[in-house]
N, CA and C of each residue as an Amber inpcrd file, in Angstrom:
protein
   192
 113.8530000-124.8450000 -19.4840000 112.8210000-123.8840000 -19.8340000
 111.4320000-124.4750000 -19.5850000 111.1690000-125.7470000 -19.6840000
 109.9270000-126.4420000 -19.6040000 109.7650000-126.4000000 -18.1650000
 110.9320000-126.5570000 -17.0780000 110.1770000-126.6980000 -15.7670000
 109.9890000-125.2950000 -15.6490000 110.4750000-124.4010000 -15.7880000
 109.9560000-123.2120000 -15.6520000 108.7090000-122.8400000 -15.7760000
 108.4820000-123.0620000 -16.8910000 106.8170000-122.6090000 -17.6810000
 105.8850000-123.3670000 -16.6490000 106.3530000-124.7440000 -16.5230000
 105.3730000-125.5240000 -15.9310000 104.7660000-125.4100000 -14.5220000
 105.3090000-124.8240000 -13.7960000 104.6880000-123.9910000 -12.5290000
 104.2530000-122.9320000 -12.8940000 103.9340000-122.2700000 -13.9490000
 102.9960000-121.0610000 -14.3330000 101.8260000-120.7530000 -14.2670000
 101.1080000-119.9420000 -14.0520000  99.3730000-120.0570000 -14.1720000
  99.3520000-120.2200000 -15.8170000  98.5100000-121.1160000 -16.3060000
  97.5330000-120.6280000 -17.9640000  98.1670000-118.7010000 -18.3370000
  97.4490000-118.4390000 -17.6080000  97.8900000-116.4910000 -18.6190000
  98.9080000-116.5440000 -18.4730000  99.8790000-116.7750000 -17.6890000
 101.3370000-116.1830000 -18.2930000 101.9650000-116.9390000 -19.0770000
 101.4990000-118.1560000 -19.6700000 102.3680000-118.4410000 -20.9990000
 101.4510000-118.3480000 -21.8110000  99.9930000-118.4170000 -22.1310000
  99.5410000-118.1410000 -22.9270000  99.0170000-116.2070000 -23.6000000
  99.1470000-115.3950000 -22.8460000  98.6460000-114.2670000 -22.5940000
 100.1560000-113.1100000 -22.3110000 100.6260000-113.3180000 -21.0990000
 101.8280000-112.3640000 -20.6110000 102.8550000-112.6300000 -21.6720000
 102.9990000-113.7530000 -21.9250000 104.7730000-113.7440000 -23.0960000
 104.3450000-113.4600000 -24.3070000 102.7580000-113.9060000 -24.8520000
 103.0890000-112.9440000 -26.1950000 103.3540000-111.9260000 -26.0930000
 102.4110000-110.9390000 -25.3180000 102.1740000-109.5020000 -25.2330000
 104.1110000-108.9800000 -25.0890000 104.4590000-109.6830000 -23.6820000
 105.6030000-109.0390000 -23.8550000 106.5140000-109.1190000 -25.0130000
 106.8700000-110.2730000 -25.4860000 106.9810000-110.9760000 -27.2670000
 106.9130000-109.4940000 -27.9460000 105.0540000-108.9910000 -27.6710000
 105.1710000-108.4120000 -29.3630000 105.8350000-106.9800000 -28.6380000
 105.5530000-106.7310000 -27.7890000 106.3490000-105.3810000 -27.4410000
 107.4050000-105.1220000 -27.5290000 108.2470000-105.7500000 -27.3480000
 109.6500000-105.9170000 -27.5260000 109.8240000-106.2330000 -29.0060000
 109.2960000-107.0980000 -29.5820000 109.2310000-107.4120000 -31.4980000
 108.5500000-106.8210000 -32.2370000 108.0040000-105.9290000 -31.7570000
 106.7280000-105.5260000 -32.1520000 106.8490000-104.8050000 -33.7130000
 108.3300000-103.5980000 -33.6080000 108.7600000-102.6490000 -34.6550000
 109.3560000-103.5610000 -35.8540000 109.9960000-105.0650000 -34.9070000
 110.6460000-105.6480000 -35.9430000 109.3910000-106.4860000 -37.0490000
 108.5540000-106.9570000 -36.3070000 107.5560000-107.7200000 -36.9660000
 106.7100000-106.5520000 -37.9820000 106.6810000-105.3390000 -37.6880000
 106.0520000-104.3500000 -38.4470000 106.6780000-104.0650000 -39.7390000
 108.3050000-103.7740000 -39.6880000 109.0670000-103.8170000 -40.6400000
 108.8680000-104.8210000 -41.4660000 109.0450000-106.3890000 -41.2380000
 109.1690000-107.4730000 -41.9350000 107.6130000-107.5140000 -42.6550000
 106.5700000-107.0480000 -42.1000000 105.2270000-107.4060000 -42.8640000
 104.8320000-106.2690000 -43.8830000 105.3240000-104.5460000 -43.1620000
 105.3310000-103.7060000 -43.8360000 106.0670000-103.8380000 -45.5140000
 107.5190000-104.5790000 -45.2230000 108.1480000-104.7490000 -46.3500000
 108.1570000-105.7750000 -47.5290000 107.1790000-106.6830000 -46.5850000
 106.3150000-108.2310000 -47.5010000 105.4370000-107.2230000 -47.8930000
 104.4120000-106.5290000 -47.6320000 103.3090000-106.4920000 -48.5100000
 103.8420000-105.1720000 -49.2550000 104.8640000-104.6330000 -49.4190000
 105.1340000-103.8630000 -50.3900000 105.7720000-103.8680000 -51.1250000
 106.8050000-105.4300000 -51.1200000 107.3980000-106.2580000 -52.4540000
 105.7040000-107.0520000 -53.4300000 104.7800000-107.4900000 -52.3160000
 104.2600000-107.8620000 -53.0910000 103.0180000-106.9060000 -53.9600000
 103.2230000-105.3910000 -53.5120000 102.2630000-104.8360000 -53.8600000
 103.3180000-104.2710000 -55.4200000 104.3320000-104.4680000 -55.2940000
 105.3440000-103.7340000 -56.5460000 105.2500000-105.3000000 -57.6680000
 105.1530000-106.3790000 -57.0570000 105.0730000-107.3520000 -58.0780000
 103.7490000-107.4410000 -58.7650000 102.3560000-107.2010000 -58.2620000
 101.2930000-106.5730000 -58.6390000 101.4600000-105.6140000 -59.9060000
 101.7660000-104.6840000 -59.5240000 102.2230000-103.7010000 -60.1540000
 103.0910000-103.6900000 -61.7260000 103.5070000-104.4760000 -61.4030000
 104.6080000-105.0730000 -62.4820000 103.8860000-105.8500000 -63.0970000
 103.5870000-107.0460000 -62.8280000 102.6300000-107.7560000 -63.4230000
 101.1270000-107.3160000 -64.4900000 100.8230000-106.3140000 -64.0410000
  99.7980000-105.3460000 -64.5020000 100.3960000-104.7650000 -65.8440000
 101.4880000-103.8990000 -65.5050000 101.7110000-103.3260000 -66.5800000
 102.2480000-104.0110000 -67.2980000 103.1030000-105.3320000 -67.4580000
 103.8230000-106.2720000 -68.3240000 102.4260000-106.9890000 -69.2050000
 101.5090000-107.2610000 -68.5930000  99.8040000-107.4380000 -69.0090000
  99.6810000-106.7520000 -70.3130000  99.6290000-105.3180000 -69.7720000
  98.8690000-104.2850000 -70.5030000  99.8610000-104.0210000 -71.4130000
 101.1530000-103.8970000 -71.5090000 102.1320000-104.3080000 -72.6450000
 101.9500000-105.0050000 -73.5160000 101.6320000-106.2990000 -73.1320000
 101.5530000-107.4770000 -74.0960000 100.5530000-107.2640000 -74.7470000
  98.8630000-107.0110000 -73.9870000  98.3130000-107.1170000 -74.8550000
  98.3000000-105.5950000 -75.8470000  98.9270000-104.2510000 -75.2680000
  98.8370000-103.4520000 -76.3520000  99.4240000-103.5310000 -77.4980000
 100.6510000-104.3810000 -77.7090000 101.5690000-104.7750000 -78.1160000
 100.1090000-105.6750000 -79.6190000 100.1390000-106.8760000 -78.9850000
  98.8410000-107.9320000 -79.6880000  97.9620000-107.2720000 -80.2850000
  97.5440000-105.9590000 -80.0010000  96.1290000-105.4920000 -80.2450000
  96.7880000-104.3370000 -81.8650000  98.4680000-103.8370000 -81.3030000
  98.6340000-103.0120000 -82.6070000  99.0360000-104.0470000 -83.6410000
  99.4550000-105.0650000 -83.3160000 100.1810000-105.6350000 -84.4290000
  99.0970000-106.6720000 -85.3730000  97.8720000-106.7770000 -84.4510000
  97.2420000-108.2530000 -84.8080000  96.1700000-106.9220000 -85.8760000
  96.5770000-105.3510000 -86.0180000  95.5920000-104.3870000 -86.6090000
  96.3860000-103.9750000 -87.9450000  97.4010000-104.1590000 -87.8390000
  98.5270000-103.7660000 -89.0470000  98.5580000-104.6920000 -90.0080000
């Protein structure tokens, strides 16, 4: 694979194989980032309201 590349101009290993790369990966890499930032937008989420639990929780009991 290295002698290959190595008679190449500069753009086609730096420039032509990503592009073709993401075209061909393109849906898969969308999926995988789409579905990272929307585990981490649900752990957000969670985190928030487990927050606002606790302290509503603290705020009735520390009044009783």
């Amino acid at each position: 694979m290295r002698e290959i590349f190595a008679g190449m101009p500069w753009w086609v290993k730096w420039v032509a194989v990503p592009l073709i790369a993401i075209v061909v990966f393109g849906g898969l890499i969308a999926s995988v980032v789409g579905f990272v930032i929307g585990v981490l937008f649900k752990v957000l989420v969670f985190v928030v309201l487990v927050g606002g639990l606790i302290f509503v929780v603290r705020k009735f009991l520390s009044s009783s």
